CSV table of C-alpha atoms in Angstrom, one decimal:
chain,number,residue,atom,x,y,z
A,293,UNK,CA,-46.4,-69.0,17.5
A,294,UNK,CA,-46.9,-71.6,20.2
A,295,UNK,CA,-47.0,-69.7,23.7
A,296,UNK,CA,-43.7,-70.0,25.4
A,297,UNK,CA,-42.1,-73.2,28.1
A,298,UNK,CA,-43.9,-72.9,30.9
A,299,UNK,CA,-41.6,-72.0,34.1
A,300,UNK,CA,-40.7,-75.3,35.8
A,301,UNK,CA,-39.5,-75.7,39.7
A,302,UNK,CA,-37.0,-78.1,38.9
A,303,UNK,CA,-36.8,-79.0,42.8
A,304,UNK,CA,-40.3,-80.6,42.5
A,305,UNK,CA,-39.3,-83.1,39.3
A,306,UNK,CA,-36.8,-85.9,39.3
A,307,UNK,CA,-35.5,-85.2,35.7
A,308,UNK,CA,-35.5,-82.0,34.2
A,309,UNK,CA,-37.7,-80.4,31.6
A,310,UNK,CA,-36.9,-81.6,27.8
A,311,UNK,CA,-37.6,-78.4,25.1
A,312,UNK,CA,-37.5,-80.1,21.4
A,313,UNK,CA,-36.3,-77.7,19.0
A,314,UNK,CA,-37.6,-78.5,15.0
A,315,UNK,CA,-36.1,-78.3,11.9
A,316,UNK,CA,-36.2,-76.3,9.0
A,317,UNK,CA,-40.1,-75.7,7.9
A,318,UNK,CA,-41.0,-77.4,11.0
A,319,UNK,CA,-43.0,-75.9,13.6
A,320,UNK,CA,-43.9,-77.4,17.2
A,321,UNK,CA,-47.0,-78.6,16.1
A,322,UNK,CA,-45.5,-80.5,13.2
A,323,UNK,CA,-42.6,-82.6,15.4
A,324,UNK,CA,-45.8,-83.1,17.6
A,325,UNK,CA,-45.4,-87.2,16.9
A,326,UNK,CA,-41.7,-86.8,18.9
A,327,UNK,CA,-43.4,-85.3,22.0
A,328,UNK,CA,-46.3,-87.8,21.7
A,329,UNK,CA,-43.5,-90.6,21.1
A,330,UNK,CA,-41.6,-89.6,24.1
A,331,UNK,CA,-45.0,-89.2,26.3
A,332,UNK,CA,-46.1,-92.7,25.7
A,333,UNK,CA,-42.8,-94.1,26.7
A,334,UNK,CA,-42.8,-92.0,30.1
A,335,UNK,CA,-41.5,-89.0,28.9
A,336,UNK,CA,-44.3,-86.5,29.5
A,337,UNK,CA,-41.9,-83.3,29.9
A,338,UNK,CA,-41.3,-82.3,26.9
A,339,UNK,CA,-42.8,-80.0,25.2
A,340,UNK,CA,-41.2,-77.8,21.7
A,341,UNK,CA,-42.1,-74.2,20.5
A,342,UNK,CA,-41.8,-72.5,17.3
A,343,UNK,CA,-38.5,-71.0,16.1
A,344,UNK,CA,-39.4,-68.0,14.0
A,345,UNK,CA,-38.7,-67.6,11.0
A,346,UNK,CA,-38.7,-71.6,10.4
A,347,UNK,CA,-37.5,-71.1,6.5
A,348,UNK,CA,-33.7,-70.8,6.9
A,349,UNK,CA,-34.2,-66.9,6.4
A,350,UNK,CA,-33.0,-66.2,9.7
A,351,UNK,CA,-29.3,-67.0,10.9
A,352,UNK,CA,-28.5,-69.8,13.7
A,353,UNK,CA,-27.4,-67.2,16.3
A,354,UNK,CA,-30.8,-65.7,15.8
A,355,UNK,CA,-32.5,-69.1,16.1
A,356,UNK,CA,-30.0,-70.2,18.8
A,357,UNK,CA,-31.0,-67.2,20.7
A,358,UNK,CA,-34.9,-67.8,20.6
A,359,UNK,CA,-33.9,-71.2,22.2
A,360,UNK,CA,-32.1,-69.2,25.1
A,361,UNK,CA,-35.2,-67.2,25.6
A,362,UNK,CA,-37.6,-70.5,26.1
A,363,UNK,CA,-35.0,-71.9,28.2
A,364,UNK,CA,-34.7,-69.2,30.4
A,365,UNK,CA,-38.8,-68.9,30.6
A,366,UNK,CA,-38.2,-72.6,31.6
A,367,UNK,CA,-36.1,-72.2,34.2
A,368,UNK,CA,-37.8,-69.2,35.5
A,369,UNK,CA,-37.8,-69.3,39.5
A,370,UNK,CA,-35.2,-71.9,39.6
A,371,UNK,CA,-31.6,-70.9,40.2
A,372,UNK,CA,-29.1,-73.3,38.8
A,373,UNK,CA,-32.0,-75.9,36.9
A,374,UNK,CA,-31.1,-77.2,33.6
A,375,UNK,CA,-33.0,-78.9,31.0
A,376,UNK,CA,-32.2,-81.5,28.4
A,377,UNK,CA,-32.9,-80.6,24.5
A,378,UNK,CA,-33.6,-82.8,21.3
A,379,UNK,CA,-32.4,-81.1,18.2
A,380,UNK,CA,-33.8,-82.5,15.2
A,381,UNK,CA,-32.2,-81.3,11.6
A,382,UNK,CA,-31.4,-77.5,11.6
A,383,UNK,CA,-32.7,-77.2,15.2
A,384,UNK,CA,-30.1,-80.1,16.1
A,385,UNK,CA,-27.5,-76.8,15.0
A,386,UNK,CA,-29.2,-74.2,16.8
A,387,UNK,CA,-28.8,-76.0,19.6
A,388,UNK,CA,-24.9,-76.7,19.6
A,389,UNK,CA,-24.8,-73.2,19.1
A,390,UNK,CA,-26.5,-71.8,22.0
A,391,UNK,CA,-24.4,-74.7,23.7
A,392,UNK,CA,-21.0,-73.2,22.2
A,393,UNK,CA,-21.7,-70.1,21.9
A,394,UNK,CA,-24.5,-69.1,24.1
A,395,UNK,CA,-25.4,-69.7,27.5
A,396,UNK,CA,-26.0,-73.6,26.9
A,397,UNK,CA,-22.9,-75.2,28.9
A,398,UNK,CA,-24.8,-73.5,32.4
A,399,UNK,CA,-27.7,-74.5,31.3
A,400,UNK,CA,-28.3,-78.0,29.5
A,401,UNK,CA,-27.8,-81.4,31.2
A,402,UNK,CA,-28.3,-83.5,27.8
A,403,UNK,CA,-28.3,-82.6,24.1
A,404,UNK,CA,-29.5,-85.2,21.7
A,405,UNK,CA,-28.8,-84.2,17.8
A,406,UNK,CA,-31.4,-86.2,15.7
A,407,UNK,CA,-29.8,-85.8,12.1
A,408,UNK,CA,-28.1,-82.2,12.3
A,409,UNK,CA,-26.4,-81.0,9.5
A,410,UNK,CA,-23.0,-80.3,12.1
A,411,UNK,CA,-20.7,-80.6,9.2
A,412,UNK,CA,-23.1,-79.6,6.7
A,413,UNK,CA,-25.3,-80.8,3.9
A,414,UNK,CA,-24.9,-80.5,0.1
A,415,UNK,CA,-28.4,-79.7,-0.1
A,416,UNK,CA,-27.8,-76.7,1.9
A,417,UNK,CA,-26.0,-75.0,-2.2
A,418,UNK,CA,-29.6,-74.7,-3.2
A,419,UNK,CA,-30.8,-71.7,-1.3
A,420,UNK,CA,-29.6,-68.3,-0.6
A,421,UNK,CA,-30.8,-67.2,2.9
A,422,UNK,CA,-28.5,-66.3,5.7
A,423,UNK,CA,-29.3,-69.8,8.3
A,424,UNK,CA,-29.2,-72.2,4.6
A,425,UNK,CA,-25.7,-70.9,3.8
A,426,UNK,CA,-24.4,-71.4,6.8
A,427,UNK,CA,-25.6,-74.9,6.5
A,428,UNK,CA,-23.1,-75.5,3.9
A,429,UNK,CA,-20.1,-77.5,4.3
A,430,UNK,CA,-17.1,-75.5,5.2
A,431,UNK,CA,-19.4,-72.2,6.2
A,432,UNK,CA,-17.8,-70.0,8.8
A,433,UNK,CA,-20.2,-70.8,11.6
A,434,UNK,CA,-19.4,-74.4,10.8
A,435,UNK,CA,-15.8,-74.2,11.0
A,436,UNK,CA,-16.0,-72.0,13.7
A,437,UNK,CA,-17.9,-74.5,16.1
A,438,UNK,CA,-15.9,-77.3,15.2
A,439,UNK,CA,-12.6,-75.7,16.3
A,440,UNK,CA,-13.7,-75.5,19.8
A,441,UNK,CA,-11.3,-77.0,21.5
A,442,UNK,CA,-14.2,-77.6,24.8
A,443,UNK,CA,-17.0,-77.8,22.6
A,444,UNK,CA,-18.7,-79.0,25.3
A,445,UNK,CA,-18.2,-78.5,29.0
A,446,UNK,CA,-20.6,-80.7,31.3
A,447,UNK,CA,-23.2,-81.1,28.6
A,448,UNK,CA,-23.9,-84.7,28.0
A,449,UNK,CA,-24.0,-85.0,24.3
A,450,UNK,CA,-25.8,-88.3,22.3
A,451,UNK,CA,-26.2,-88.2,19.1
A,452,UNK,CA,-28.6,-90.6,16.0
A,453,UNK,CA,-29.1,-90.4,12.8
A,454,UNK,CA,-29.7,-92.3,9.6
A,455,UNK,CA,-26.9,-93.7,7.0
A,456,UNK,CA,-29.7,-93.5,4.9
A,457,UNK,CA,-30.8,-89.2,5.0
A,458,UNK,CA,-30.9,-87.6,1.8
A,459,UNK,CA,-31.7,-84.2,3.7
A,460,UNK,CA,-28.5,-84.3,5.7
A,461,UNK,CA,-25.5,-85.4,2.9
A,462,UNK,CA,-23.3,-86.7,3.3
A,463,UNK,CA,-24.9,-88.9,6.1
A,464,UNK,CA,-22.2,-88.7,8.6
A,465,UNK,CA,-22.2,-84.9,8.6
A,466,UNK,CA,-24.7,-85.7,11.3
A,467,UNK,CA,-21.7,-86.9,14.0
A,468,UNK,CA,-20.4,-84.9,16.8
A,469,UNK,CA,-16.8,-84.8,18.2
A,470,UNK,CA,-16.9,-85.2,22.0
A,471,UNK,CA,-20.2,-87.2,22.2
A,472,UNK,CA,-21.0,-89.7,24.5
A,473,UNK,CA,-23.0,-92.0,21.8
A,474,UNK,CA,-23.3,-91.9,18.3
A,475,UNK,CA,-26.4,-94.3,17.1
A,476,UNK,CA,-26.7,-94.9,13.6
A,477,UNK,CA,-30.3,-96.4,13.0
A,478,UNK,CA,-31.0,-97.2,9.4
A,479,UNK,CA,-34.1,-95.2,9.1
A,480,UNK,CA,-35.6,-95.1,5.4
A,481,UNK,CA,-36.0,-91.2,5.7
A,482,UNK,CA,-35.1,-88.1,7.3
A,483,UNK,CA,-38.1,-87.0,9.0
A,484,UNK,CA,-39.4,-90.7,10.0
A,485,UNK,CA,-36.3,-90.2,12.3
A,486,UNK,CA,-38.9,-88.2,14.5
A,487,UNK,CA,-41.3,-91.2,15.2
A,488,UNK,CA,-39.4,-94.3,14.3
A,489,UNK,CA,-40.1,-97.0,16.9
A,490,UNK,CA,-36.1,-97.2,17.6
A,491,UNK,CA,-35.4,-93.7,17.4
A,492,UNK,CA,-38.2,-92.8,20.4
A,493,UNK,CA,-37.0,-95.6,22.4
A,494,UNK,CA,-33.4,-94.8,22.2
A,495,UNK,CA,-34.3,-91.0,22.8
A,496,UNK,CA,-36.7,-91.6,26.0
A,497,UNK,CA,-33.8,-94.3,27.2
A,498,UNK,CA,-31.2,-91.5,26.9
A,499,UNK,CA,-33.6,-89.0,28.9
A,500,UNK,CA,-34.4,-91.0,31.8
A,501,UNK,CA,-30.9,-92.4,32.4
């Protein structure tokens, strides 16, 4: 597992830190091209960490509370920071949970969902582990989250992804109620949407605003 955020004084930066939370069988090292994406286009704050188990075995509160851990190591000696957080695929999820449902709302400036299954995925029927079902359209967790009436709060949310995923199905599962942007960039696959040319730029645009 990839050591923790490092604890940032937000008071010495003029944008705050940026965690990038991975996918299903991800890992930090493997969404490494979004961070060096991000870095070459000025965005040199980010950094991601590993979400353990990655395999869908573990449920998204489980996940969504690992996120609350780094986030809290991030902010570590300063009262009333935030951060800004990329979600790609499952960890797009985990993250609009900790936002809903955690402490998120006090915490999080921006949320960027890259391709999260937020209404679910067909391909989530194929597995049996706890975080996979509730991938499913029409799981409990899903419906849940989207009958928030203040999903929410202050949290900017932006959100891209691909007409053309055959991870996330159908497509448009991937849209958020309440968000600022939607961006549909017609990326050939799911994970390309992690160092696509358009995609980074879009991103780092959306962070340094």
């Amino acid at each position: 597992m990839t050591a923790p955020a490092r604890a940032v004084l937000l008071d010495d930066m003029s944008q705050p830190p940026v965690l990038l939370v991975h996918g299903i069988w991800d890992s930090a090292a493997r969404i490494d091209c979004l961070r060096a994406g991000l870095a070459a286009r000025g965005v040199d704050r980010a950094r991601a960490f590993d979400l353990v188990p990655n395999d869908g075995r573990a449920s998204i509160e489980r996940l969504a509370a690992q996120l609350d851990a780094v986030v809290e190591s991030t902010l570590a000696g300063a009262p009333g920071g935030a951060v800004d957080v990329v979600g790609f695929s499952m960890g797009a999820l985990v993250t609009r949970y900790y936002i809903q449902r955690g402490r998120g709302r006090a915490r999080v400036r921006r949320f960027v969902s890259i391709s999260g299954p937020h209404r679910g995925t067909l391909n989530a029927m194929w597995l049996p582990h706890e975080g996979v079902q509730q991938m499913r359209p029409g799981s409990p967790l899903l419906r849940d989250l989207a009958a928030d009436p203040d999903p929410w709060g202050p949290v900017e949310v932006h959100v891209l992804y691909t007409p053309f995923d055959v991870m996330i199905v159908p497509a448009r599962s991937s849209e958020l109620p309440g968000a600022r942007t939607t961006r549909v960039v017609p990326v050939a696959l799911h994970r390309w949407m992690l160092s696509d040319r358009r995609v980074l730029d879009s991103v780092a645009e959306l962070l340094e605003r």
